[in-house]
CSV table of C-alpha atoms in Angstrom, one decimal:
chain,number,residue,atom,x,y,z
A,1,MET,CA,51.6,-17.2,21.7
A,2,MET,CA,54.7,-16.2,23.3
A,3,SER,CA,54.9,-12.6,24.0
A,4,LYS,CA,57.5,-10.5,22.6
A,5,HIS,CA,59.0,-9.7,26.0
A,6,ILE,CA,59.4,-13.1,27.1
A,7,LEU,CA,61.3,-13.7,24.0
A,8,ALA,CA,63.5,-10.7,24.3
A,9,ARG,CA,64.3,-11.7,27.9
A,10,LEU,CA,65.6,-15.1,26.6
A,11,ARG,CA,67.6,-14.2,23.7
A,12,PRO,CA,70.3,-12.3,25.5
A,13,LEU,CA,71.6,-15.3,27.2
A,14,THR,CA,74.5,-16.6,25.4
A,15,ARG,CA,76.4,-18.6,27.8
A,16,PRO,CA,76.0,-22.5,28.6
A,17,ALA,CA,72.8,-23.3,30.3
A,18,CYS,CA,73.0,-25.7,33.7
A,19,ARG,CA,70.5,-28.1,35.0
A,20,SER,CA,70.6,-28.6,38.8
A,21,SER,CA,69.7,-32.0,40.5
A,22,GLN,CA,67.2,-30.4,43.0
A,23,PRO,CA,64.5,-27.7,42.8
A,24,ALA,CA,65.8,-24.4,43.3
A,25,ASN,CA,65.3,-20.8,42.9
A,26,TYR,CA,68.3,-18.8,42.6
A,27,THR,CA,69.3,-15.1,42.0
A,28,THR,CA,70.5,-13.7,38.4
A,29,HIS,CA,74.2,-14.1,39.8
A,30,GLU,CA,73.5,-17.7,40.8
A,31,PHE,CA,71.9,-18.6,37.6
A,32,HIS,CA,75.0,-17.3,35.4
A,33,HIS,CA,77.1,-19.1,37.6
A,34,LYS,CA,74.9,-22.5,37.2
A,35,LEU,CA,75.0,-21.5,33.3
A,36,GLN,CA,78.8,-21.9,33.1
A,37,SER,CA,78.8,-25.1,34.9
A,38,ARG,CA,76.0,-27.1,33.2
A,39,ARG,CA,76.6,-30.7,32.3
A,40,TYR,CA,74.5,-32.2,29.7
A,41,SER,CA,74.9,-35.9,30.7
A,42,ASP,CA,76.3,-38.3,33.4
A,43,SER,CA,79.5,-38.7,32.0
A,44,PRO,CA,82.4,-37.4,33.9
A,45,LEU,CA,83.9,-33.9,33.1
A,46,PRO,CA,87.2,-33.7,31.3
A,47,SER,CA,90.3,-32.6,33.2
A,48,PRO,CA,91.2,-28.9,33.0
A,49,ALA,CA,94.6,-30.1,32.6
A,50,ALA,CA,93.8,-32.4,29.6
A,51,PRO,CA,91.2,-31.1,27.3
A,52,ALA,CA,89.6,-33.4,25.0
A,53,PRO,CA,91.2,-33.9,21.6
A,54,THR,CA,89.7,-32.3,18.6
A,55,PRO,CA,88.1,-34.7,16.4
A,56,PRO,CA,89.7,-35.0,12.7
A,57,PRO,CA,87.5,-33.2,10.2
A,58,SER,CA,86.4,-36.6,8.8
A,59,ALA,CA,84.9,-37.8,12.0
A,60,LYS,CA,81.3,-38.4,12.2
A,61,ILE,CA,80.3,-35.9,14.6
A,62,TYR,CA,76.5,-37.4,15.1
A,63,SER,CA,77.7,-41.1,15.6
A,64,LYS,CA,77.2,-40.4,19.3
A,65,SER,CA,73.6,-41.5,20.4
A,66,SER,CA,71.6,-39.3,22.9
A,67,LEU,CA,69.4,-42.5,23.9
A,68,ASN,CA,68.6,-42.9,27.4
A,69,GLU,CA,68.0,-46.8,27.7
A,70,ALA,CA,66.2,-46.4,30.9
A,71,GLU,CA,63.8,-44.2,29.2
A,72,LEU,CA,63.2,-46.6,26.5
A,73,LYS,CA,62.5,-49.4,28.9
A,74,LYS,CA,59.8,-47.3,30.4
A,75,PHE,CA,58.0,-46.5,27.2
A,76,ALA,CA,58.2,-50.3,25.8
A,77,ALA,CA,56.5,-51.3,28.8
A,78,ILE,CA,53.5,-49.4,27.9
A,79,SER,CA,53.6,-49.1,24.4
A,80,GLU,CA,50.7,-51.4,23.6
A,81,THR,CA,48.5,-48.4,25.2
A,82,TRP,CA,49.3,-45.6,22.9
A,83,TRP,CA,45.9,-45.4,21.3
A,84,ASP,CA,44.3,-46.0,24.5
A,85,ALA,CA,42.6,-42.6,25.2
A,86,GLU,CA,42.0,-43.3,28.8
A,87,GLY,CA,45.3,-45.0,29.2
A,88,PRO,CA,48.9,-44.0,30.2
A,89,PHE,CA,48.9,-41.5,27.5
A,90,LYS,CA,45.6,-39.7,28.1
A,91,PRO,CA,47.4,-36.5,28.8
A,92,LEU,CA,48.8,-36.6,25.5
A,93,HIS,CA,45.7,-37.3,23.6
A,94,VAL,CA,43.9,-34.3,25.6
A,95,MET,CA,46.8,-32.2,24.8
A,96,ASN,CA,47.1,-33.0,21.2
A,97,PRO,CA,44.5,-30.7,19.6
A,98,THR,CA,46.5,-27.8,21.2
A,99,ARG,CA,49.8,-28.8,20.3
A,100,LEU,CA,48.5,-29.0,16.3
A,101,ALA,CA,46.8,-25.6,16.7
A,102,PHE,CA,50.3,-24.2,17.3
A,103,ILE,CA,52.1,-26.5,15.1
A,104,ARG,CA,49.6,-25.6,12.3
A,105,SER,CA,50.0,-21.9,13.0
A,106,MET,CA,53.5,-21.5,12.8
A,107,LEU,CA,54.2,-23.8,10.1
A,108,CYS,CA,51.7,-22.5,7.8
A,109,ARG,CA,53.2,-18.9,8.5
A,110,HIS,CA,56.7,-20.4,8.1
A,111,PHE,CA,55.8,-21.9,4.7
A,112,GLY,CA,53.7,-19.5,3.6
A,113,LYS,CA,50.4,-21.9,3.5
A,114,ASP,CA,47.0,-21.3,3.9
A,115,PRO,CA,45.8,-22.2,7.4
A,116,SER,CA,42.4,-22.3,6.4
A,117,CYS,CA,43.1,-25.2,3.7
A,118,SER,CA,42.4,-28.6,4.9
A,119,ARG,CA,46.1,-30.1,3.5
A,120,PRO,CA,48.2,-27.1,3.9
A,121,PHE,CA,51.3,-29.1,4.0
A,122,GLU,CA,51.1,-31.0,0.8
A,123,GLY,CA,54.5,-31.3,-0.7
A,124,LEU,CA,56.5,-31.0,2.4
A,125,LYS,CA,58.6,-33.5,4.3
A,126,PHE,CA,58.3,-33.7,7.7
A,127,VAL,CA,60.1,-36.1,10.5
A,128,ASP,CA,58.5,-36.8,13.9
A,129,VAL,CA,61.4,-37.6,16.1
A,130,GLY,CA,60.2,-39.9,19.2
A,131,CYS,CA,56.9,-40.5,17.4
A,132,GLY,CA,55.8,-43.3,19.8
A,133,GLY,CA,52.5,-44.7,18.5
A,134,GLY,CA,52.0,-42.0,16.0
A,135,ILE,CA,49.4,-39.5,17.5
A,136,LEU,CA,51.3,-36.4,16.0
A,137,SER,CA,52.4,-38.3,12.8
A,138,GLU,CA,48.8,-39.3,11.9
A,139,PRO,CA,47.0,-35.9,11.9
A,140,LEU,CA,50.4,-34.3,9.9
A,141,ALA,CA,49.9,-36.8,7.3
A,142,ARG,CA,46.3,-35.7,7.0
A,143,MET,CA,47.1,-32.3,6.7
A,144,GLY,CA,49.1,-33.3,3.6
A,145,ALA,CA,52.9,-33.7,5.0
A,146,HIS,CA,55.1,-36.5,3.9
A,147,VAL,CA,55.5,-37.6,7.3
A,148,THR,CA,58.4,-39.9,8.6
A,149,GLY,CA,58.0,-41.2,12.1
A,150,VAL,CA,60.9,-42.4,13.9
A,151,ASP,CA,61.4,-44.1,17.5
A,152,ALA,CA,64.1,-46.1,19.1
A,153,VAL,CA,61.4,-48.5,20.6
A,154,GLU,CA,60.4,-51.2,18.3
A,155,LYS,CA,57.1,-51.8,19.8
A,156,ASN,CA,55.9,-48.2,19.4
A,157,ILE,CA,56.6,-48.5,15.7
A,158,LYS,CA,54.8,-51.5,15.3
A,159,ILE,CA,51.8,-50.2,17.0
A,160,ALA,CA,52.2,-47.0,14.8
A,161,GLN,CA,52.2,-48.8,11.6
A,162,LEU,CA,49.4,-51.1,12.6
A,163,HIS,CA,47.3,-48.1,13.6
A,164,ALA,CA,48.1,-46.0,10.7
A,165,ASP,CA,47.3,-48.8,8.1
A,166,LEU,CA,43.7,-48.6,9.5
A,167,ASP,CA,43.4,-45.4,7.4
A,168,PRO,CA,44.2,-44.6,3.8
A,169,THR,CA,45.3,-41.1,4.4
A,170,THR,CA,47.8,-42.2,7.1
A,171,SER,CA,49.1,-45.6,5.4
A,172,SER,CA,51.7,-43.6,3.6
A,173,ILE,CA,53.5,-42.6,6.8
A,174,ASP,CA,57.1,-43.9,6.8
A,175,TYR,CA,57.8,-45.5,10.3
A,176,LEU,CA,61.4,-46.3,11.3
A,177,CYS,CA,62.8,-48.1,14.2
A,178,THR,CA,65.9,-45.6,14.5
A,179,THR,CA,67.1,-42.5,16.1
A,180,ALA,CA,67.6,-38.9,14.8
A,181,GLU,CA,71.6,-39.6,14.9
A,182,LYS,CA,71.2,-42.6,12.4
A,183,LEU,CA,69.1,-40.4,10.1
A,184,VAL,CA,71.9,-37.8,10.3
A,185,GLU,CA,74.2,-40.3,9.2
A,186,GLU,CA,72.0,-41.1,6.3
A,187,GLN,CA,72.0,-37.5,5.3
A,188,ARG,CA,68.4,-37.2,5.6
A,189,LYS,CA,66.8,-33.7,5.5
A,190,PHE,CA,63.5,-32.6,6.3
A,191,ASP,CA,61.3,-29.3,5.8
A,192,ALA,CA,60.1,-29.5,9.4
A,193,VAL,CA,61.5,-31.5,12.2
A,194,LEU,CA,59.2,-32.3,15.4
A,195,ALA,CA,60.3,-33.6,18.8
A,196,LEU,CA,57.5,-33.3,21.2
A,197,GLU,CA,57.5,-34.6,24.7
A,198,VAL,CA,61.1,-36.2,23.7
A,199,ILE,CA,63.8,-34.0,24.8
A,200,GLU,CA,63.5,-34.5,28.6
A,201,HIS,CA,64.0,-38.4,28.1
A,202,VAL,CA,67.3,-38.3,26.3
A,203,ALA,CA,70.7,-38.9,27.4
A,204,ASP,CA,72.2,-35.7,26.2
A,205,PRO,CA,69.8,-32.7,25.2
A,206,ALA,CA,72.5,-30.6,23.5
A,207,ASP,CA,73.5,-33.7,21.4
A,208,PHE,CA,69.8,-34.2,20.4
A,209,CYS,CA,69.3,-30.7,19.4
A,210,LYS,CA,72.4,-30.8,17.2
A,211,SER,CA,71.0,-33.9,15.7
A,212,LEU,CA,67.6,-32.3,14.9
A,213,SER,CA,69.5,-29.2,13.6
A,214,ALA,CA,71.2,-31.5,11.3
A,215,LEU,CA,68.2,-33.0,10.0
A,216,THR,CA,66.2,-29.6,9.2
A,217,GLU,CA,66.6,-28.2,5.7
A,218,SER,CA,68.4,-24.7,5.6
A,219,GLY,CA,65.6,-22.1,6.5
A,220,GLY,CA,63.3,-25.0,7.7
A,221,ALA,CA,61.5,-25.4,11.1
A,222,THR,CA,62.0,-27.1,14.0
A,223,LEU,CA,59.5,-27.4,16.9
A,224,ILE,CA,60.3,-28.7,20.4
A,225,SER,CA,57.7,-29.2,23.1
A,226,THR,CA,58.9,-30.3,26.8
A,227,ILE,CA,58.2,-29.4,30.6
A,228,ASN,CA,59.8,-26.6,32.6
A,229,ARG,CA,62.3,-27.3,35.1
A,230,SER,CA,60.3,-25.1,37.7
A,231,MET,CA,58.9,-25.8,41.4
A,232,ARG,CA,55.2,-25.4,39.8
A,233,ALA,CA,56.1,-28.3,37.2
A,234,TYR,CA,57.3,-30.5,39.9
A,235,ALA,CA,54.4,-29.8,41.8
A,236,THR,CA,51.8,-30.3,38.9
A,237,ALA,CA,53.6,-32.8,36.3
A,238,ILE,CA,55.0,-35.2,38.7
A,239,VAL,CA,53.5,-34.9,42.2
A,240,VAL,CA,49.7,-34.3,40.9
A,241,ALA,CA,50.0,-36.2,37.6
A,242,GLU,CA,52.0,-39.1,38.3
A,243,TYR,CA,50.9,-39.6,42.2
A,244,VAL,CA,47.6,-37.8,43.1
A,245,LEU,CA,45.8,-38.0,39.8
A,246,ARG,CA,47.4,-41.0,38.4
A,247,TRP,CA,47.5,-39.7,34.7
A,248,LEU,CA,51.0,-41.2,34.1
A,249,PRO,CA,52.6,-44.3,35.8
A,250,ALA,CA,55.0,-43.1,38.8
A,251,GLY,CA,58.3,-42.4,37.6
A,252,THR,CA,57.7,-41.4,34.0
A,253,HIS,CA,59.3,-38.1,34.6
A,254,ASP,CA,62.5,-37.1,36.0
A,255,TRP,CA,62.6,-33.2,37.3
A,256,SER,CA,66.3,-33.0,37.0
A,257,SER,CA,66.1,-33.8,33.3
A,258,PHE,CA,63.6,-30.8,32.7
A,259,LEU,CA,64.9,-27.9,30.7
A,260,THR,CA,64.3,-24.4,31.4
A,261,PRO,CA,63.0,-22.1,28.5
A,262,GLU,CA,66.2,-20.1,28.8
A,263,GLU,CA,68.0,-23.3,28.5
A,264,LEU,CA,66.3,-24.7,25.4
A,265,VAL,CA,66.9,-21.3,23.7
A,266,LEU,CA,70.6,-21.6,24.6
A,267,ILE,CA,71.0,-25.1,23.2
A,268,LEU,CA,69.1,-24.7,20.2
A,269,GLN,CA,71.0,-21.2,19.5
A,270,ARG,CA,74.2,-23.4,19.6
A,271,ALA,CA,72.6,-25.8,17.1
A,272,SER,CA,71.9,-23.3,14.6
A,273,ILE,CA,68.3,-22.8,15.6
A,274,SER,CA,66.8,-19.6,16.2
A,275,VAL,CA,63.7,-19.4,18.4
A,276,GLN,CA,61.0,-17.3,16.8
A,277,GLU,CA,58.2,-18.3,19.0
A,278,MET,CA,57.4,-19.7,22.3
A,279,ALA,CA,54.0,-21.0,24.0
A,280,GLY,CA,52.7,-22.4,27.2
A,281,PHE,CA,50.0,-25.2,27.5
A,282,VAL,CA,47.6,-24.5,30.4
A,283,TYR,CA,45.3,-27.3,31.6
A,284,ASN,CA,42.0,-26.3,32.8
A,285,PRO,CA,40.6,-28.8,35.5
A,286,LEU,CA,36.9,-27.7,35.2
A,287,THR,CA,36.8,-28.2,31.5
A,288,GLY,CA,39.4,-31.0,31.1
A,289,ARG,CA,40.9,-29.0,28.4
A,290,TRP,CA,44.4,-27.5,27.4
A,291,SER,CA,44.8,-24.2,25.8
A,292,LEU,CA,47.5,-22.1,24.6
A,293,SER,CA,49.1,-19.2,26.9
A,294,ASP,CA,51.8,-17.0,27.5
A,295,ASP,CA,52.5,-18.8,30.7
A,296,ILE,CA,55.5,-21.3,29.9
A,297,GLY,CA,55.9,-22.1,33.7
A,298,VAL,CA,55.0,-25.6,33.0
A,299,ASN,CA,54.5,-27.1,29.9
A,300,PHE,CA,55.8,-25.3,27.0
A,301,ILE,CA,56.5,-25.6,23.2
A,302,ALA,CA,59.3,-23.7,20.8
A,303,TYR,CA,59.1,-22.9,17.0
A,304,GLY,CA,62.9,-22.2,15.7
A,305,THR,CA,64.1,-21.6,12.3
A,306,LYS,CA,67.4,-23.4,11.2
A,307,ASN,CA,69.8,-20.8,10.3
A,308,HIS,CA,71.0,-20.3,6.5
A,309,GLU,CA,74.1,-22.4,5.9
């Protein structure tokens, strides 16, 4: 679990986060300067002389999509390999038990459930945003949750549904080829919203988090996992994983699209989600297994609560 001193260091940051295009180490002064100039998409910044007009109250705030078409094409090309434990998604299969350990612990505590129970999430509604082939949705369903899995790639949804139908305990998963933004427009609400290894592939992380927040019931839980924009992450998650070990197809990740833990906390704070816990995932090459750690330098996961409205 995330140590208290790390979370205490993240919470005081209240200014916009920034994303640079190249790996860099910078001082605190430089960091705050970058926080003030962060861009969340490739769209041009508005002219200072002509600020963007405020939308009328009746406007649909979440009609804008955070989809990144180039990223969708990448995953559509390998969608049939989701359940191949030795294929392109092997890292997720190997990491999944560790991700689930954190999720189960946090959500049992959040909802006051018994973690030793085989189906602790009975009666709760979860949505798995960017569900892919369903490797997270299925174990959540087996733990008793009513799961909705959504993905913008139609091939992913077809694969997920076919695999879920093989097991009566997962056949009830509601798979939809849609986006978080569309669910918001439909005024859907869930007790817990999960988006694992997704935010680094969207066009606009801030808008995406606003949609996740809008889908979360007041007082509900939101969980996001991603990769830190650190030099160590560039070396391990891209150079080693994609080009040396070839665990992933080359080009799967763009280092400049990663978020630091500080940036994610700020984005979620602005979306009315307060981060409560954060943990890192650390890989042991000797055992071939992942474990939870205070080290959030590469892979990390955040658990937050939706502020009461």
